[in-house]
Coordinates of N, CA and C in Angstrom, one line a residue:
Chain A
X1 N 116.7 109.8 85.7 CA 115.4 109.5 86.2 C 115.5 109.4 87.7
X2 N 113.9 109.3 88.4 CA 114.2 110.3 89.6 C 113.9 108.1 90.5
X3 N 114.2 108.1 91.4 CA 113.7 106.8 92.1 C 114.1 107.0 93.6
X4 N 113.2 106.4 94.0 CA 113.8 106.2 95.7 C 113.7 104.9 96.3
X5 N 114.4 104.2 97.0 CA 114.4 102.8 97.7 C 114.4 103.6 99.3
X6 N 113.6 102.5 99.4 CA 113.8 102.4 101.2 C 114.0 100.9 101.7
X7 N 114.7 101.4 102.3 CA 115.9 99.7 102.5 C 115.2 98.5 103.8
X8 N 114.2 99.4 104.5 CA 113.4 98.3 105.0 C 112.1 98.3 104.9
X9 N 111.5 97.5 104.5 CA 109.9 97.0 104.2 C 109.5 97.1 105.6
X10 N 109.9 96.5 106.5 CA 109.4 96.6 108.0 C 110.2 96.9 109.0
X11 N 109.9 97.7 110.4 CA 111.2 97.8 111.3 C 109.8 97.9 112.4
X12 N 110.6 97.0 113.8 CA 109.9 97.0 115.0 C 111.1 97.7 115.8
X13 N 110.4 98.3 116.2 CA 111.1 99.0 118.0 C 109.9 99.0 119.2
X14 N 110.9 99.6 120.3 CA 110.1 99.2 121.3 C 109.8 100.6 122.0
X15 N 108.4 100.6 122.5 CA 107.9 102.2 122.9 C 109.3 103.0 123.8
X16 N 109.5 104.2 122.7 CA 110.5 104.7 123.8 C 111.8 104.7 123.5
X17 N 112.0 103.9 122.3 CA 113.5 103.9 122.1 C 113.2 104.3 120.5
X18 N 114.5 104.7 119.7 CA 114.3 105.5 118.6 C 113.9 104.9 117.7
X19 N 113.5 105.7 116.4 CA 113.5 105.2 115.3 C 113.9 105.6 113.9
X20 N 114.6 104.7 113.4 CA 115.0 104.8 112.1 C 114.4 104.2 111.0
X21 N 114.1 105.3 110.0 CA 113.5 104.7 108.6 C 114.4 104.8 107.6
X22 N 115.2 104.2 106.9 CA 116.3 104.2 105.8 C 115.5 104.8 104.1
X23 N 115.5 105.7 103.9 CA 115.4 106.5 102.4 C 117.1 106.8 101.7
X24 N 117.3 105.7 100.6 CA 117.9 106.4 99.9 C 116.9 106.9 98.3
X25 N 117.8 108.2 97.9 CA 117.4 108.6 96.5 C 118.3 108.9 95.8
X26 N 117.3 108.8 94.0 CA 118.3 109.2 93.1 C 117.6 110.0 92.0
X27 N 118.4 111.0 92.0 CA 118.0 112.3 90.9 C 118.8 113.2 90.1
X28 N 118.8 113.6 89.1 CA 119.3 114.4 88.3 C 119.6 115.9 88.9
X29 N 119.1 116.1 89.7 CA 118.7 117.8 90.0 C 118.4 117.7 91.5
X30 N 118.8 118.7 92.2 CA 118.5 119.0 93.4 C 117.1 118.6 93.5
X31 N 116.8 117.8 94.3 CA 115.4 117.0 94.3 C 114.8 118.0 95.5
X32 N 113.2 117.8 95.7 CA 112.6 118.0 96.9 C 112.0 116.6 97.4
X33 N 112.0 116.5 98.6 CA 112.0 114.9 99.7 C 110.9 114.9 100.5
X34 N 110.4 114.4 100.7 CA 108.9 114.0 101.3 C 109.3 113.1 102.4
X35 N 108.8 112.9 103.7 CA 107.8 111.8 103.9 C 106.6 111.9 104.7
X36 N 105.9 110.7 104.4 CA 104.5 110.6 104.4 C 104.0 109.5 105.3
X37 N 103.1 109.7 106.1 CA 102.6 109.0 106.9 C 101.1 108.1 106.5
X38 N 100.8 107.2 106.5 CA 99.9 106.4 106.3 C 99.2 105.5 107.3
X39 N 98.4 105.7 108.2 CA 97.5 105.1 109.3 C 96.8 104.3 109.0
X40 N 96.3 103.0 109.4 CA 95.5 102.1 108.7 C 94.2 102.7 108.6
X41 N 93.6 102.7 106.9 CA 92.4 103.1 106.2 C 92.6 104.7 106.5
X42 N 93.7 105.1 106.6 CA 93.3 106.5 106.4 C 94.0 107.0 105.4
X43 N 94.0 108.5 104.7 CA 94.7 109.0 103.4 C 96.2 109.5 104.5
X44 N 97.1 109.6 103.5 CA 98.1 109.7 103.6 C 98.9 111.0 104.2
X45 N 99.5 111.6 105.3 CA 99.5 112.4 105.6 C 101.4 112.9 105.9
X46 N 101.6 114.6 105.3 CA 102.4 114.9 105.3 C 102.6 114.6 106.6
X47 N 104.3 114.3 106.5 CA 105.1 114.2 108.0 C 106.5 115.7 107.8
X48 N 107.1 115.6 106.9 CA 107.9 116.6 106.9 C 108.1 116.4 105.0
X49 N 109.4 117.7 105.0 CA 109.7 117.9 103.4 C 110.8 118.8 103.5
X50 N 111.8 118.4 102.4 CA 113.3 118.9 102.5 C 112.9 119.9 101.1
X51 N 113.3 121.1 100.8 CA 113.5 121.6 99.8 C 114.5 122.5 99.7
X52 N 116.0 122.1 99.5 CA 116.9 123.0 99.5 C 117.4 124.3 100.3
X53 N 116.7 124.2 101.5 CA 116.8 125.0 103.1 C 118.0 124.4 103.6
X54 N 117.6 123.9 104.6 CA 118.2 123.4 105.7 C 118.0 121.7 105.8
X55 N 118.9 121.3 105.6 CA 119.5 119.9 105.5 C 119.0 119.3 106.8
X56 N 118.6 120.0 107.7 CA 117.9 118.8 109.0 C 116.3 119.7 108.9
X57 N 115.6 118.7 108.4 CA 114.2 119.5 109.0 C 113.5 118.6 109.7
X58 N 112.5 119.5 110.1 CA 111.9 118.9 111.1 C 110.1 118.7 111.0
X59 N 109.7 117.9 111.1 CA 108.5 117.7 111.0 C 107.2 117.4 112.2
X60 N 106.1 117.0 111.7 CA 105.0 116.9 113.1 C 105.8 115.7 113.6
X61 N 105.1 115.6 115.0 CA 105.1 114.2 115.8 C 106.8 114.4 116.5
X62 N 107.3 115.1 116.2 CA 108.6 114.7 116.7 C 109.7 114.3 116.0
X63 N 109.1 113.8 114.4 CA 109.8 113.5 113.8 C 111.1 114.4 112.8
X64 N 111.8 114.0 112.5 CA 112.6 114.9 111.6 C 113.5 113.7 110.7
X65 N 114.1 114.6 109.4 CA 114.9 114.1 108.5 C 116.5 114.9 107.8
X66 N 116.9 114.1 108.0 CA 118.6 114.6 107.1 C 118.7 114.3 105.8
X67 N 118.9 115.3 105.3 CA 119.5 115.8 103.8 C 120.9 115.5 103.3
X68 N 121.4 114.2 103.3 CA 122.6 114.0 102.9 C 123.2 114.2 101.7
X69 N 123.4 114.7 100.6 CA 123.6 114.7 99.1 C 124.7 113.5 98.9
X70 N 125.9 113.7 99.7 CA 126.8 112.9 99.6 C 126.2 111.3 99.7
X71 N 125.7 111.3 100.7 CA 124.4 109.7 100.7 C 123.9 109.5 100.0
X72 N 123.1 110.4 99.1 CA 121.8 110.3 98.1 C 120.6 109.8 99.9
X73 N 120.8 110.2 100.5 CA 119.8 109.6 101.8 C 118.8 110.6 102.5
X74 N 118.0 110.0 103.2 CA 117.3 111.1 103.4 C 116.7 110.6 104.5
X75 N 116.9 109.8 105.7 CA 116.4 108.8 106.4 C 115.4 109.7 107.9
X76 N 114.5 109.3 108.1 CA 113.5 109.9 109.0 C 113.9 109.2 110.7
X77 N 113.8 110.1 111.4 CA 113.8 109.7 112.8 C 113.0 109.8 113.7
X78 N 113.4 109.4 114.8 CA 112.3 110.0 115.9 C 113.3 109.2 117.0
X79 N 113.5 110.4 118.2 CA 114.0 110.3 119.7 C 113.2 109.0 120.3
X80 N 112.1 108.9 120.3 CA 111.4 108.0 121.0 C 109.9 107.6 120.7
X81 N 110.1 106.7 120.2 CA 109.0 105.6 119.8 C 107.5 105.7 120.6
X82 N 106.6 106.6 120.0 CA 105.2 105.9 120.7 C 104.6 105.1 119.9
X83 N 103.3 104.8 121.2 CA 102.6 103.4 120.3 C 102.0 103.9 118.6
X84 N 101.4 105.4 119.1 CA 100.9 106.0 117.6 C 101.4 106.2 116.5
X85 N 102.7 106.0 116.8 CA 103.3 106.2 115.3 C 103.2 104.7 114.7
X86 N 103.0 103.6 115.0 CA 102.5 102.6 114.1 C 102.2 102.7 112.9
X87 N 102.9 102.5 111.9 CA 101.9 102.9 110.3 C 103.0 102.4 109.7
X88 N 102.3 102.6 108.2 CA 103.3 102.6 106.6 C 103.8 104.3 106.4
X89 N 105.1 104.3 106.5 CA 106.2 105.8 106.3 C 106.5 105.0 104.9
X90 N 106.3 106.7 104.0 CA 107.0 106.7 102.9 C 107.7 107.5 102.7
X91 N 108.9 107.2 101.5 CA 109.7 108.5 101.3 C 109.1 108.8 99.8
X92 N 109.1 110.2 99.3 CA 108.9 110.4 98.1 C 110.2 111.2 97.8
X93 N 110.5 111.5 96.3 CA 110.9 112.5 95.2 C 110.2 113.0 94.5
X94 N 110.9 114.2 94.1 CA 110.0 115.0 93.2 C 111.2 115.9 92.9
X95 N 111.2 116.2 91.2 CA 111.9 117.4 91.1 C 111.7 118.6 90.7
X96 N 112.4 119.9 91.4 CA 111.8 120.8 91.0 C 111.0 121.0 89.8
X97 N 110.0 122.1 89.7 CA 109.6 122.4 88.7 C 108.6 121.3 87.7
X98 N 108.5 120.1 88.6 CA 107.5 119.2 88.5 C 106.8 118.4 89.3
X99 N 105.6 118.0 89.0 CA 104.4 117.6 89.9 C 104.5 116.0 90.2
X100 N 105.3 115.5 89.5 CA 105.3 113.7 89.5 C 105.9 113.8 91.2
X101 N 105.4 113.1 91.8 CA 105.6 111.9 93.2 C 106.3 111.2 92.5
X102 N 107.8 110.2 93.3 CA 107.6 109.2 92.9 C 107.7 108.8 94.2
X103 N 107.3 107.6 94.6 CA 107.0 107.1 96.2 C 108.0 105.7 96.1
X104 N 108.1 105.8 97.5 CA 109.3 104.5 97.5 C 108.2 103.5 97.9
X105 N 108.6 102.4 98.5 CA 107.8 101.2 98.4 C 106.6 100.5 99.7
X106 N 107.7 102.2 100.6 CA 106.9 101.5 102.4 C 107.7 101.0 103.1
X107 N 107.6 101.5 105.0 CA 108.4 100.8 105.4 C 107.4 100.8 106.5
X108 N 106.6 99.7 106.9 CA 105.8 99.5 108.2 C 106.5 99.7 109.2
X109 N 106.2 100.2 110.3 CA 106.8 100.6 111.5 C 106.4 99.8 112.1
X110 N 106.3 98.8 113.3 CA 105.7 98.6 114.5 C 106.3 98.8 115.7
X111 N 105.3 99.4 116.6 CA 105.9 99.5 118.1 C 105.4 98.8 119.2
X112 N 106.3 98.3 119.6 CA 106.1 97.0 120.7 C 105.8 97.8 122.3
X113 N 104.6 97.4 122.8 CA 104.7 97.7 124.2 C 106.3 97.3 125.3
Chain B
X1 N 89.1 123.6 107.4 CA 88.7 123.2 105.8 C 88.5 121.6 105.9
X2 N 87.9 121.4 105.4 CA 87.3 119.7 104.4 C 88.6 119.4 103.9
X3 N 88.7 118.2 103.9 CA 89.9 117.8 103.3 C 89.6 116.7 101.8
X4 N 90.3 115.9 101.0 CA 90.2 115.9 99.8 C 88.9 114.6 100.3
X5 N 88.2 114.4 99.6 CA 87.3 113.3 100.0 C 86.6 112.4 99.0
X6 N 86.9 110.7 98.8 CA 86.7 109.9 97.9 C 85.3 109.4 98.4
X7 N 85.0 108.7 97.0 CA 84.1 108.0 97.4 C 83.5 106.8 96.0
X8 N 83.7 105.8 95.9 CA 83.0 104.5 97.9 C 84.5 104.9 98.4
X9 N 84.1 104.3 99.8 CA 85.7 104.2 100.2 C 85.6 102.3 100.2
X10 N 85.2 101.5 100.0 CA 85.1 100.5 99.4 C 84.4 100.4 98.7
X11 N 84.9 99.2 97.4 CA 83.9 98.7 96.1 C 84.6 97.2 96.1
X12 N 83.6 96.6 95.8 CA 83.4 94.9 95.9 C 82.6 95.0 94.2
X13 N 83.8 94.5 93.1 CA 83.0 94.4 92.0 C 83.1 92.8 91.2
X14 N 82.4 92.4 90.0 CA 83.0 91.5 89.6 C 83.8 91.4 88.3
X15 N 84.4 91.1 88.0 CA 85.7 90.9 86.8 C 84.5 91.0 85.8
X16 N 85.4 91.9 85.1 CA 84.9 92.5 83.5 C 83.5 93.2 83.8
X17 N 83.2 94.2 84.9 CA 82.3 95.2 85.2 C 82.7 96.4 85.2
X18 N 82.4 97.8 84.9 CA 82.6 98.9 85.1 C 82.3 99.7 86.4
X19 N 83.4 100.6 86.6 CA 83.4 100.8 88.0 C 83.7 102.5 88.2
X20 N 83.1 103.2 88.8 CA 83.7 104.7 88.8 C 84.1 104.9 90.5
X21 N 85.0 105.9 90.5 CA 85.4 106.2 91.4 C 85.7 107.9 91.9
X22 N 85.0 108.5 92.9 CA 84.8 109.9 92.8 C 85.8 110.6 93.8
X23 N 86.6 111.8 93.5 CA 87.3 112.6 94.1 C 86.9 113.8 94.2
X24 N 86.6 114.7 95.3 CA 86.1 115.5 95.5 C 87.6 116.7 96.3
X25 N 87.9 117.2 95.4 CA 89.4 118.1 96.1 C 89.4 119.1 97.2
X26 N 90.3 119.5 97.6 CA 90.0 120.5 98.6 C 89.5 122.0 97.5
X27 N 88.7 122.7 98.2 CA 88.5 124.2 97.5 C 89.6 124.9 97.2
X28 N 89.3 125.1 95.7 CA 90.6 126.2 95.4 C 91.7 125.5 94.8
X29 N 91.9 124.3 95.1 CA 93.1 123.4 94.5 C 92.8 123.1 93.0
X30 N 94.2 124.0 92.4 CA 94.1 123.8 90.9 C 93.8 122.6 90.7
X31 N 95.2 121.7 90.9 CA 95.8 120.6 90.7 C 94.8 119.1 91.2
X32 N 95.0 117.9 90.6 CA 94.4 117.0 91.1 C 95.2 115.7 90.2
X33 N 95.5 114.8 91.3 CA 96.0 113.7 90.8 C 95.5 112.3 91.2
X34 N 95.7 111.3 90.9 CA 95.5 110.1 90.9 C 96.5 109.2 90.9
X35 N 96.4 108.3 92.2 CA 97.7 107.2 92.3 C 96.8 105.8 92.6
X36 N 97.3 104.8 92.4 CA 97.2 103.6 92.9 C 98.2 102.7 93.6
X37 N 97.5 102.3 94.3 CA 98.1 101.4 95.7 C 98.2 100.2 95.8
X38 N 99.2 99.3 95.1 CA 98.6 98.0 94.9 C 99.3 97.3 96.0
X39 N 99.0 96.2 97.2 CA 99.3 95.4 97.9 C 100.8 95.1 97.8
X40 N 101.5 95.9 98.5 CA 102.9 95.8 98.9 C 103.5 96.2 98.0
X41 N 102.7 97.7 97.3 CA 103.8 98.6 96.4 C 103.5 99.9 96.7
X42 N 104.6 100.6 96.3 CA 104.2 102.2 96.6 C 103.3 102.6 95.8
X43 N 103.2 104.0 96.0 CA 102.2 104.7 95.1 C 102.5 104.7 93.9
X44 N 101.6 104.6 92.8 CA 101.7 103.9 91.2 C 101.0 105.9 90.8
X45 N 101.7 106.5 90.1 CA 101.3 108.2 89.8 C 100.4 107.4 88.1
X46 N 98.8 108.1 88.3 CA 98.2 107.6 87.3 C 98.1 108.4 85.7
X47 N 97.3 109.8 87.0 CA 97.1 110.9 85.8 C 97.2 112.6 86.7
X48 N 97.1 113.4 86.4 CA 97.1 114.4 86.4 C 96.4 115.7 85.7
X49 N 95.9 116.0 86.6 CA 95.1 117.3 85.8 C 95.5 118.7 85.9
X50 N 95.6 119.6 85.6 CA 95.8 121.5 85.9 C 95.1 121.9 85.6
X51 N 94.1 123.3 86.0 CA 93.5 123.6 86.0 C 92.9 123.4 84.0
X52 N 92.7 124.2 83.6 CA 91.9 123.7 82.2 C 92.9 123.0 81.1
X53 N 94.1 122.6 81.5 CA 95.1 122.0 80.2 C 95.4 120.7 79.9
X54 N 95.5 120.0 78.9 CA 95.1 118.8 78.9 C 95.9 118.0 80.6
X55 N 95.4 116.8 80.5 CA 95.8 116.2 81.5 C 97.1 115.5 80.9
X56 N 97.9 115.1 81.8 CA 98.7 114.2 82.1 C 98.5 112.6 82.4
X57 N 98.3 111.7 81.4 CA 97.7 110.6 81.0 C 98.7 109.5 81.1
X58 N 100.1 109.9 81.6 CA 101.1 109.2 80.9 C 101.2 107.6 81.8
X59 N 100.3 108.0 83.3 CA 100.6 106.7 84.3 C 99.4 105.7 84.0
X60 N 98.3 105.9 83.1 CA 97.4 104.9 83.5 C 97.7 103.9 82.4
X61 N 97.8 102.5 83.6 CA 97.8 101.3 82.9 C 97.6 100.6 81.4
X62 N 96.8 100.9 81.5 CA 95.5 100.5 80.0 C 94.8 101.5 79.5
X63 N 94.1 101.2 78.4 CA 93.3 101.9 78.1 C 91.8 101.4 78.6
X64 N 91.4 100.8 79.2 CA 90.5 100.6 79.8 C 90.6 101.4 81.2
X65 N 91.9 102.6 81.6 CA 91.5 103.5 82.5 C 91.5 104.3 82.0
X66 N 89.9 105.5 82.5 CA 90.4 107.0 81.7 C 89.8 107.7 83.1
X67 N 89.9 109.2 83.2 CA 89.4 109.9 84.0 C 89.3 111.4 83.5
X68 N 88.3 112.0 84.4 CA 87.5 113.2 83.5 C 87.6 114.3 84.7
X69 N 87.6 115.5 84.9 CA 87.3 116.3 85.6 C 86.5 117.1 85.4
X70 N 85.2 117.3 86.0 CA 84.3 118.4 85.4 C 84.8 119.8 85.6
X71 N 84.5 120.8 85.5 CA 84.4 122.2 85.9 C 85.2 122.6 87.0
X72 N 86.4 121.7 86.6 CA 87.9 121.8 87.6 C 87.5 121.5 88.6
X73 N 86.7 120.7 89.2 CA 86.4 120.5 90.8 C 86.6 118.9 90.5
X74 N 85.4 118.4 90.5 CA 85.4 116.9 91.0 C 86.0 116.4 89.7
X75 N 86.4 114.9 90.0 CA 87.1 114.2 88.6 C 86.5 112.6 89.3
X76 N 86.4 112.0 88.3 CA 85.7 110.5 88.0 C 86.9 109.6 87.7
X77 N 87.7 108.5 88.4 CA 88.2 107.5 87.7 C 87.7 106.4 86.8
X78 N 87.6 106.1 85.7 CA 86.6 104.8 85.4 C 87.5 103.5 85.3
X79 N 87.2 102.7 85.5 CA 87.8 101.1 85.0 C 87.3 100.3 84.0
X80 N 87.1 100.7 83.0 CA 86.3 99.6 82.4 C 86.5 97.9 82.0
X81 N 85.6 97.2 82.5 CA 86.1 95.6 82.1 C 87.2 95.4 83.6
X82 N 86.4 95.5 84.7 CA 87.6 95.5 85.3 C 88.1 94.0 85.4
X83 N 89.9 94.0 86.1 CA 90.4 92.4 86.1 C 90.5 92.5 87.6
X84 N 91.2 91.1 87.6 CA 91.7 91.1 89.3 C 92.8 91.8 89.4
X85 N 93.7 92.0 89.0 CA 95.1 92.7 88.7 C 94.7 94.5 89.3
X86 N 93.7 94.6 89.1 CA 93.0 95.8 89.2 C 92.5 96.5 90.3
X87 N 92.5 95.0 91.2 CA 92.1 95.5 92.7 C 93.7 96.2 93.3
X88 N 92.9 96.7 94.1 CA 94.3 98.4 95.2 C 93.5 99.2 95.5
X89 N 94.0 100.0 96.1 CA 93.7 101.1 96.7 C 94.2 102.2 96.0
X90 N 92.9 103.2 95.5 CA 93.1 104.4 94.4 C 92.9 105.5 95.5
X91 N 94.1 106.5 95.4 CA 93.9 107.6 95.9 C 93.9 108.7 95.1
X92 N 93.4 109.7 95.7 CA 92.9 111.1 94.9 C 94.0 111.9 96.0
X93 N 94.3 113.1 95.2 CA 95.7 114.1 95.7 C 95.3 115.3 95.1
X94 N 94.9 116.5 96.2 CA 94.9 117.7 95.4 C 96.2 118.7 95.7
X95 N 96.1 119.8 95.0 CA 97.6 120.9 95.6 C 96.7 122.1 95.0
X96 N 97.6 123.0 95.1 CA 97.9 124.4 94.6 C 99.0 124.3 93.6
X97 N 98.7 124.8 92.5 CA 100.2 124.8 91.6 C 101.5 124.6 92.2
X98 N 102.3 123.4 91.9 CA 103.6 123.8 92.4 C 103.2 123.2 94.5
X99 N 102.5 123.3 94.8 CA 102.5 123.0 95.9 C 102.3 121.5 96.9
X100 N 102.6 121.7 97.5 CA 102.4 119.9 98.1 C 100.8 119.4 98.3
X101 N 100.9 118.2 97.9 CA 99.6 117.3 97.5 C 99.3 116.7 99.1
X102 N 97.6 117.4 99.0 CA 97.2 116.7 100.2 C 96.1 115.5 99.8
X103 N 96.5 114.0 100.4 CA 95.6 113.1 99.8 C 94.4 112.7 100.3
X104 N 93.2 112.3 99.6 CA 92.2 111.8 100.5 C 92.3 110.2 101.1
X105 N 91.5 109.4 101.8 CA 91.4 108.5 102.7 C 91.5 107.5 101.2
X106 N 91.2 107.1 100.2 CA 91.3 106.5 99.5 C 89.7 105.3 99.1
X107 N 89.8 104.9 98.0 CA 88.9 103.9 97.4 C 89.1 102.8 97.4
X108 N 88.8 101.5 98.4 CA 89.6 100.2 98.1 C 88.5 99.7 97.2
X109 N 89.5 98.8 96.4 CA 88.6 98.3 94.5 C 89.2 96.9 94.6
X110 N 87.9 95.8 95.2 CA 88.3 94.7 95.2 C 87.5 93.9 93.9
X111 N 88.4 93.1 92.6 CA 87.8 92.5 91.8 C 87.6 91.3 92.3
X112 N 86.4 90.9 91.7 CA 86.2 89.0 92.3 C 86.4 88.2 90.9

């Protein structure tokens, strides 16, 4: 069965210095990886997505993610912190050849002036 | 293009009332699904539709949730008898076969 944890519920940085979101996963099958951006009251918006390419991709905003198999990990970054990325980041799974999401639990970002 | 678009985007109901909730998909998107958002949980996968084959029923709570899709476009969530347990935020998600799901702004469904 397919699951994903993300190991912090909340993480603060400060404008300008990096950021890290912690996704681990677990799956039967070469999974495809998601994450997703969520802005207060707005719908949910792709940020990037790993599907058996290239193990570093890269997504809008600056952001990008690593493909570790040996980790089961999948953790999202960014070089430098602005105030707009403030939000709920999720990681998702999904395995090929089917339509189920499963969404990990949220990890609020805040960025401090 | 218009992107997936719900509506109310809030509802204020009261315990043990019926409640519908409308998703309108992007054009052309076979696919359409439904999640809920409950207060410090991820997305809860409800149902799923494909173009004319039965749906995918397997995430909704109760049977006091069903949902319908007309003429592959728009689809209806209903709640019937709603509880408090019931309040979250319900999003609507459309795709292309196989393709990534783009979601709308969502429905907040607060039971009193």
């Amino acid at each position: 069965a397919q699951s994903v944890t993300q190991l912090d519920s909340h993480v603060s940085v400060s404008e300008g210095t990096p950021v890290l979101l912690r996704c681990n996963y677990s799956s039967s099958y070469s999974p495809s990886l998601f994450w997703y951006v969520q802005h207060p009251n707005k719908g949910l918006q792709l940020l990037l997505k790993y599907t058996s390419a290239a193990t570093l991709v890269k997504g809008i905003n600056g952001f990008e993610a690593e493909f570790k198999k040996s980790e089961t990990s999948f953790h999202l970054t960014k070089p430098s912190a602005h105030m707009s990325d403030a939000a709920e980041y999720f990681c998702v799974v999904s395995e090929p050849g089917t339509y189920k999401y499963i969404f990990g639990t949220g990890t609020r970002l805040k960025v401090l002036a | 293009g218009a992107g997936v678009s719900q509506s109310p985007s809030n509802k204020v109901t009261e315990k043990g009332k019926d409640v519908e909730l409308r998703c309108d998909p992007i054009s052309g998107h076979t696919a359409l699904y439904w999640y809920r958002q409950s207060l410090g949980q991820g997305l809860e996968f409800l149902i799923y539709f494909q173009g004319n084959s039965a749906p995918d029923k397997s995430g909704l709570p109760s049977d006091r949730f069903s949902a319908e899709r007309t003429g592959g476009s728009v689809s209806t969530l209903t709640i019937q008898r709603t509880q408090q347990e019931d309040s979250a935020v319900y999003l609507c998600a459309s795709s292309l076969l196989g393709s990534d799901q783009y979601f709308g702004p969502g429905t907040r469904l607060l039971v009193l």
